[in-house]
Amino acid sequence: MKLTFAVGLLSLALSLASPCPTTGGMSEVTVAQLNKAIPERAASDSCAKATAPDECVTNEKAAPAITNAIKKYRVTQRGEIVALISLMAYESAKWEYNINHYPGRPGQGTRAMLMYNYVQAYASSLFPGHITADIANTASDEIKNTVRKLVLDDNNSFGSAFWYLTSVKPEFHNKLDKLRDGNMDDFKDYIEHGVQTTWDSDRQSIWESVNEAL
Ligand SMILES: *[C@@H]1O[C@H](CO)[C@@H](O)[C@H](O)[C@H]1NC(C)=O
């Protein structure tokens, strides 16, 4: 675990030192933008009908948490921000879920629905010293869920996609040929080769809506 964390820090340091393209800079996401991108979470009562109402948040809560993550992880490229919001909206069923329900994998969660190994690395980056090598190697389902709980508040949960891009996949961050502004093929490339998951038409329609709104 200590080694993973050290590698994460090194990647972060490298990504901060990499050249920063000047076009397409953004420093915040507003509730109005999210309401246009994800109209299903515009109404204040839109979580009441959700399957997991206690995990669900509206755009009014999502927007400031995403803006905090933009500043904290210094992600300013519009193409990257559109991609990360689209990824989280898809993975969380538009801010409905904060933990994995189907099939209900212990320890998996955050709005980006990180697998447990990444949840643990993320929690270690946020709370250095909390997670011992022993917990990392022998984690029971109960411990996995306890570690996950550390990162489920809005700031940390919406921050996980930003941490993943900048610390785990810095080769996609601030690069002239990755996650370019308005480029859906770059988003698809990130989904398939950065997040290493599968592409589908719902990811595309969410990306189109977010890209249109921001
Ligand atoms: C979220 O982060 C911001 C910026 O650091 C901070 O001002 C705010 O208090 C945090 N919110 C919570 C609920 O921790």
mmCIF file of C-alpha atoms and ligand atoms in Angstrom:
data_model
loop_
_atom_site.group_PDB
_atom_site.id
_atom_site.type_symbol
_atom_site.label_atom_id
_atom_site.label_comp_id
_atom_site.label_asym_id
_atom_site.label_seq_id
_atom_site.Cartn_x
_atom_site.Cartn_y
_atom_site.Cartn_z
ATOM 1 C CA MET A 1 0.000 0.000 0.000
ATOM 2 C CA LYS A 2 2.753 2.433 0.920
ATOM 3 C CA LEU A 3 4.387 1.702 -2.412
ATOM 4 C CA THR A 4 1.157 2.334 -4.349
ATOM 5 C CA PHE A 5 0.724 5.610 -2.532
ATOM 6 C CA ALA A 6 4.290 6.684 -3.281
ATOM 7 C CA VAL A 7 3.804 5.862 -6.947
ATOM 8 C CA GLY A 8 0.571 7.870 -6.903
ATOM 9 C CA LEU A 9 2.348 10.905 -5.494
ATOM 10 C CA LEU A 10 5.100 10.599 -8.055
ATOM 11 C CA SER A 11 2.542 10.530 -10.879
ATOM 12 C CA LEU A 12 0.838 13.573 -9.412
ATOM 13 C CA ALA A 13 4.135 15.448 -9.212
ATOM 14 C CA LEU A 14 4.897 14.542 -12.811
ATOM 15 C CA SER A 15 1.464 15.578 -14.013
ATOM 16 C CA LEU A 16 1.790 18.967 -12.309
ATOM 17 C CA ALA A 17 5.109 19.482 -14.052
ATOM 18 C CA SER A 18 3.727 18.601 -17.495
ATOM 19 C CA PRO A 19 2.991 21.363 -20.004
ATOM 20 C CA CYS A 20 -0.414 22.929 -19.614
ATOM 21 C CA PRO A 21 -2.196 23.759 -22.867
ATOM 22 C CA THR A 22 -3.784 27.180 -22.558
ATOM 23 C CA THR A 23 -6.945 26.659 -24.611
ATOM 24 C CA GLY A 24 -10.276 25.577 -23.197
ATOM 25 C CA GLY A 25 -9.581 26.526 -19.585
ATOM 26 C CA MET A 26 -12.395 26.276 -17.025
ATOM 27 C CA SER A 27 -12.358 26.875 -13.289
ATOM 28 C CA GLU A 28 -15.887 26.001 -12.208
ATOM 29 C CA VAL A 29 -19.103 24.227 -13.086
ATOM 30 C CA THR A 30 -22.376 25.916 -12.209
ATOM 31 C CA VAL A 31 -25.701 24.439 -11.113
ATOM 32 C CA ALA A 32 -27.283 25.986 -14.238
ATOM 33 C CA GLN A 33 -24.805 24.143 -16.481
ATOM 34 C CA LEU A 34 -25.448 20.842 -14.717
ATOM 35 C CA ASN A 35 -29.212 21.386 -14.868
ATOM 36 C CA LYS A 36 -28.897 21.675 -18.631
ATOM 37 C CA ALA A 37 -26.526 18.682 -18.882
ATOM 38 C CA ILE A 38 -28.412 16.425 -16.456
ATOM 39 C CA PRO A 39 -31.997 17.706 -16.260
ATOM 40 C CA GLU A 40 -33.051 14.596 -14.311
ATOM 41 C CA ARG A 41 -31.312 16.060 -11.212
ATOM 42 C CA ALA A 42 -32.447 19.657 -11.568
ATOM 43 C CA ALA A 43 -35.537 19.491 -9.378
ATOM 44 C CA SER A 44 -35.009 19.568 -5.629
ATOM 45 C CA ASP A 45 -37.311 16.563 -5.206
ATOM 46 C CA SER A 46 -35.708 14.557 -8.025
ATOM 47 C CA CYS A 47 -33.957 12.201 -5.614
ATOM 48 C CA ALA A 48 -37.117 11.269 -3.750
ATOM 49 C CA LYS A 49 -38.179 8.795 -6.433
ATOM 50 C CA ALA A 50 -34.691 7.291 -6.821
ATOM 51 C CA THR A 51 -34.004 3.662 -5.891
ATOM 52 C CA ALA A 52 -31.338 4.826 -3.429
ATOM 53 C CA PRO A 53 -32.653 8.214 -2.234
ATOM 54 C CA ASP A 54 -30.167 8.340 0.662
ATOM 55 C CA GLU A 55 -27.230 8.161 -1.779
ATOM 56 C CA CYS A 56 -28.742 10.476 -4.369
ATOM 57 C CA VAL A 57 -27.849 14.170 -4.701
ATOM 58 C CA THR A 58 -29.181 16.873 -6.992
ATOM 59 C CA ASN A 59 -27.118 19.135 -9.221
ATOM 60 C CA GLU A 60 -27.238 21.787 -6.526
ATOM 61 C CA LYS A 61 -24.949 19.580 -4.396
ATOM 62 C CA ALA A 62 -22.980 18.104 -7.277
ATOM 63 C CA ALA A 63 -21.893 21.421 -8.823
ATOM 64 C CA PRO A 64 -19.946 22.851 -5.850
ATOM 65 C CA ALA A 65 -18.328 19.459 -5.145
ATOM 66 C CA ILE A 66 -17.190 19.216 -8.781
ATOM 67 C CA THR A 67 -15.910 22.801 -8.695
ATOM 68 C CA ASN A 68 -13.923 21.991 -5.546
ATOM 69 C CA ALA A 69 -12.390 18.998 -7.333
ATOM 70 C CA ILE A 70 -11.496 21.115 -10.384
ATOM 71 C CA LYS A 71 -9.555 23.479 -8.125
ATOM 72 C CA LYS A 72 -8.046 20.810 -5.867
ATOM 73 C CA TYR A 73 -6.720 18.616 -8.679
ATOM 74 C CA ARG A 74 -6.006 21.590 -10.981
ATOM 75 C CA VAL A 75 -7.959 20.126 -13.866
ATOM 76 C CA THR A 76 -8.823 23.080 -16.096
ATOM 77 C CA GLN A 77 -9.079 21.626 -19.602
ATOM 78 C CA ARG A 78 -12.706 21.726 -20.750
ATOM 79 C CA GLY A 79 -12.351 18.392 -22.574
ATOM 80 C CA GLU A 80 -11.141 16.727 -19.359
ATOM 81 C CA ILE A 81 -13.878 18.276 -17.207
ATOM 82 C CA VAL A 82 -16.626 17.272 -19.679
ATOM 83 C CA ALA A 83 -15.188 13.744 -19.760
ATOM 84 C CA LEU A 84 -15.007 13.368 -15.967
ATOM 85 C CA ILE A 85 -18.528 14.724 -15.395
ATOM 86 C CA SER A 86 -19.849 12.406 -18.137
ATOM 87 C CA LEU A 87 -18.034 9.431 -16.627
ATOM 88 C CA MET A 88 -19.423 10.127 -13.150
ATOM 89 C CA ALA A 89 -22.963 10.777 -14.415
ATOM 90 C CA TYR A 90 -22.939 7.430 -16.200
ATOM 91 C CA GLU A 91 -21.349 5.429 -13.382
ATOM 92 C CA SER A 92 -23.578 6.865 -10.649
ATOM 93 C CA ALA A 93 -26.807 6.781 -12.697
ATOM 94 C CA LYS A 94 -26.889 10.583 -12.689
ATOM 95 C CA TRP A 95 -25.830 11.077 -9.035
ATOM 96 C CA GLU A 96 -28.194 8.402 -7.758
ATOM 97 C CA TYR A 97 -25.629 5.888 -6.504
ATOM 98 C CA ASN A 98 -22.592 6.428 -4.335
ATOM 99 C CA ILE A 99 -21.778 2.735 -3.843
ATOM 100 C CA ASN A 100 -21.957 -0.281 -6.137
ATOM 101 C CA HIS A 101 -25.365 -1.991 -6.063
ATOM 102 C CA TYR A 102 -25.284 -4.356 -9.016
ATOM 103 C CA PRO A 103 -23.966 -6.832 -8.006
ATOM 104 C CA GLY A 104 -22.993 -4.979 -4.797
ATOM 105 C CA ARG A 105 -19.218 -5.367 -4.699
ATOM 106 C CA PRO A 106 -17.822 -4.604 -1.233
ATOM 107 C CA GLY A 107 -15.700 -1.468 -1.181
ATOM 108 C CA GLN A 108 -16.598 -0.278 -4.683
ATOM 109 C CA GLY A 109 -17.938 3.252 -4.885
ATOM 110 C CA THR A 110 -17.735 7.051 -5.214
ATOM 111 C CA ARG A 111 -19.477 8.876 -8.053
ATOM 112 C CA ALA A 112 -16.889 7.424 -10.447
ATOM 113 C CA MET A 113 -17.674 3.942 -8.997
ATOM 114 C CA LEU A 114 -13.997 3.118 -8.477
ATOM 115 C CA MET A 115 -13.113 -0.520 -7.843
ATOM 116 C CA TYR A 116 -11.946 -1.201 -4.281
ATOM 117 C CA ASN A 117 -8.211 -1.176 -5.046
ATOM 118 C CA TYR A 118 -8.575 2.400 -6.312
ATOM 119 C CA VAL A 119 -10.940 3.408 -3.499
ATOM 120 C CA GLN A 120 -8.243 2.288 -1.108
ATOM 121 C CA ALA A 121 -5.471 4.154 -2.940
ATOM 122 C CA TYR A 122 -7.667 7.266 -3.085
ATOM 123 C CA ALA A 123 -8.489 7.042 0.632
ATOM 124 C CA SER A 124 -4.766 6.648 1.357
ATOM 125 C CA SER A 125 -4.025 9.802 -0.609
ATOM 126 C CA LEU A 126 -6.680 11.744 1.323
ATOM 127 C CA PHE A 127 -5.959 10.289 4.763
ATOM 128 C CA PRO A 128 -2.277 9.365 4.843
ATOM 129 C CA GLY A 129 -1.480 6.887 7.576
ATOM 130 C CA HIS A 130 -5.087 5.734 8.095
ATOM 131 C CA ILE A 131 -4.720 2.666 5.951
ATOM 132 C CA THR A 132 -2.073 0.198 6.990
ATOM 133 C CA ALA A 133 -0.375 -2.330 4.769
ATOM 134 C CA ASP A 134 -2.115 -5.013 6.804
ATOM 135 C CA ILE A 135 -5.591 -3.716 5.974
ATOM 136 C CA ALA A 136 -4.638 -3.449 2.330
ATOM 137 C CA ASN A 137 -3.545 -7.061 2.106
ATOM 138 C CA THR A 138 -6.218 -8.763 4.145
ATOM 139 C CA ALA A 139 -9.215 -6.513 3.670
ATOM 140 C CA SER A 140 -12.452 -8.257 4.593
ATOM 141 C CA ASP A 141 -15.714 -7.054 3.068
ATOM 142 C CA GLU A 142 -16.391 -5.116 6.258
ATOM 143 C CA ILE A 143 -13.032 -3.348 6.108
ATOM 144 C CA LYS A 144 -13.477 -2.569 2.428
ATOM 145 C CA ASN A 145 -16.794 -0.908 3.197
ATOM 146 C CA THR A 146 -15.263 0.993 6.110
ATOM 147 C CA VAL A 147 -12.467 2.318 3.897
ATOM 148 C CA ARG A 148 -15.031 3.273 1.249
ATOM 149 C CA LYS A 149 -17.003 5.254 3.824
ATOM 150 C CA LEU A 150 -13.990 7.566 4.186
ATOM 151 C CA VAL A 151 -14.476 8.878 0.638
ATOM 152 C CA LEU A 152 -18.264 9.047 0.213
ATOM 153 C CA ASP A 153 -18.901 12.668 1.230
ATOM 154 C CA ASP A 154 -19.707 14.952 -1.699
ATOM 155 C CA ASN A 155 -16.290 16.611 -2.042
ATOM 156 C CA ASN A 156 -14.372 13.351 -1.957
ATOM 157 C CA SER A 157 -16.862 11.281 -3.898
ATOM 158 C CA PHE A 158 -17.064 13.767 -6.777
ATOM 159 C CA GLY A 159 -13.301 14.239 -6.514
ATOM 160 C CA SER A 160 -12.450 10.603 -7.194
ATOM 161 C CA ALA A 161 -12.619 10.865 -11.000
ATOM 162 C CA PHE A 162 -10.278 13.873 -10.836
ATOM 163 C CA TRP A 163 -7.839 12.016 -8.596
ATOM 164 C CA TYR A 164 -7.924 9.002 -10.917
ATOM 165 C CA LEU A 165 -7.133 11.083 -13.999
ATOM 166 C CA THR A 166 -4.333 13.112 -12.425
ATOM 167 C CA SER A 167 -2.759 10.439 -10.190
ATOM 168 C CA VAL A 168 -3.468 7.093 -11.847
ATOM 169 C CA LYS A 169 -3.648 8.071 -15.538
ATOM 170 C CA PRO A 170 -1.558 11.252 -15.875
ATOM 171 C CA GLU A 171 -0.793 10.237 -19.469
ATOM 172 C CA PHE A 172 -4.325 11.504 -20.299
ATOM 173 C CA HIS A 173 -4.011 14.778 -18.346
ATOM 174 C CA ASN A 174 -2.929 18.082 -19.951
ATOM 175 C CA LYS A 175 -1.861 16.337 -23.127
ATOM 176 C CA LEU A 176 -2.277 17.886 -26.547
ATOM 177 C CA ASP A 177 -3.633 14.662 -28.079
ATOM 178 C CA LYS A 178 -5.806 13.363 -25.201
ATOM 179 C CA LEU A 179 -9.271 14.412 -23.997
ATOM 180 C CA ARG A 180 -9.353 17.341 -26.404
ATOM 181 C CA ASP A 181 -12.143 19.887 -26.139
ATOM 182 C CA GLY A 182 -15.298 18.678 -27.883
ATOM 183 C CA ASN A 183 -13.687 15.427 -29.055
ATOM 184 C CA MET A 184 -15.848 12.394 -28.376
ATOM 185 C CA ASP A 185 -13.329 9.928 -29.778
ATOM 186 C CA ASP A 186 -10.885 11.144 -27.114
ATOM 187 C CA PHE A 187 -13.519 10.493 -24.451
ATOM 188 C CA LYS A 188 -14.058 6.998 -25.847
ATOM 189 C CA ASP A 189 -10.299 6.439 -25.806
ATOM 190 C CA TYR A 190 -10.188 7.476 -22.136
ATOM 191 C CA ILE A 191 -13.100 5.171 -21.246
ATOM 192 C CA GLU A 192 -11.523 2.196 -23.009
ATOM 193 C CA HIS A 193 -7.832 2.730 -22.287
ATOM 194 C CA GLY A 194 -7.768 5.037 -19.237
ATOM 195 C CA VAL A 195 -10.694 3.737 -17.170
ATOM 196 C CA GLN A 196 -10.442 0.384 -18.959
ATOM 197 C CA THR A 197 -14.129 -0.268 -19.235
ATOM 198 C CA THR A 198 -16.611 -0.701 -22.076
ATOM 199 C CA TRP A 199 -18.061 1.930 -24.359
ATOM 200 C CA ASP A 200 -21.789 2.120 -25.043
ATOM 201 C CA SER A 201 -24.363 4.473 -26.535
ATOM 202 C CA ASP A 202 -25.508 5.740 -23.118
ATOM 203 C CA ARG A 203 -21.984 6.983 -22.427
ATOM 204 C CA GLN A 204 -22.137 8.787 -25.749
ATOM 205 C CA SER A 205 -25.503 10.465 -25.117
ATOM 206 C CA ILE A 206 -24.462 11.618 -21.648
ATOM 207 C CA TRP A 207 -21.209 13.019 -23.062
ATOM 208 C CA GLU A 208 -23.138 14.856 -25.810
ATOM 209 C CA SER A 209 -25.458 16.423 -23.268
ATOM 210 C CA VAL A 210 -22.618 17.487 -20.928
ATOM 211 C CA ASN A 211 -20.513 18.764 -23.830
ATOM 212 C CA GLU A 212 -23.442 20.824 -25.071
ATOM 213 C CA ALA A 213 -24.192 22.320 -21.651
ATOM 214 C CA LEU A 214 -20.798 23.360 -20.319
HETATM 215 C C1 LIG B 1 -15.751 20.936 0.421
HETATM 216 O O1 LIG B 1 -14.527 21.547 0.053
HETATM 217 C C2 LIG B 1 -14.568 22.973 0.146
HETATM 218 C C3 LIG B 1 -13.259 23.494 -0.439
HETATM 219 O O2 LIG B 1 -12.156 22.929 0.193
HETATM 220 C C4 LIG B 1 -14.808 23.373 1.582
HETATM 221 O O3 LIG B 1 -14.907 24.781 1.665
HETATM 222 C C5 LIG B 1 -16.106 22.760 2.076
HETATM 223 O O4 LIG B 1 -16.290 23.031 3.426
HETATM 224 C C6 LIG B 1 -16.093 21.254 1.858
HETATM 225 N N1 LIG B 1 -17.404 20.721 2.194
HETATM 226 C C7 LIG B 1 -17.549 19.748 3.078
HETATM 227 C C8 LIG B 1 -18.950 19.316 3.332
HETATM 228 O O5 LIG B 1 -16.615 19.222 3.641
#
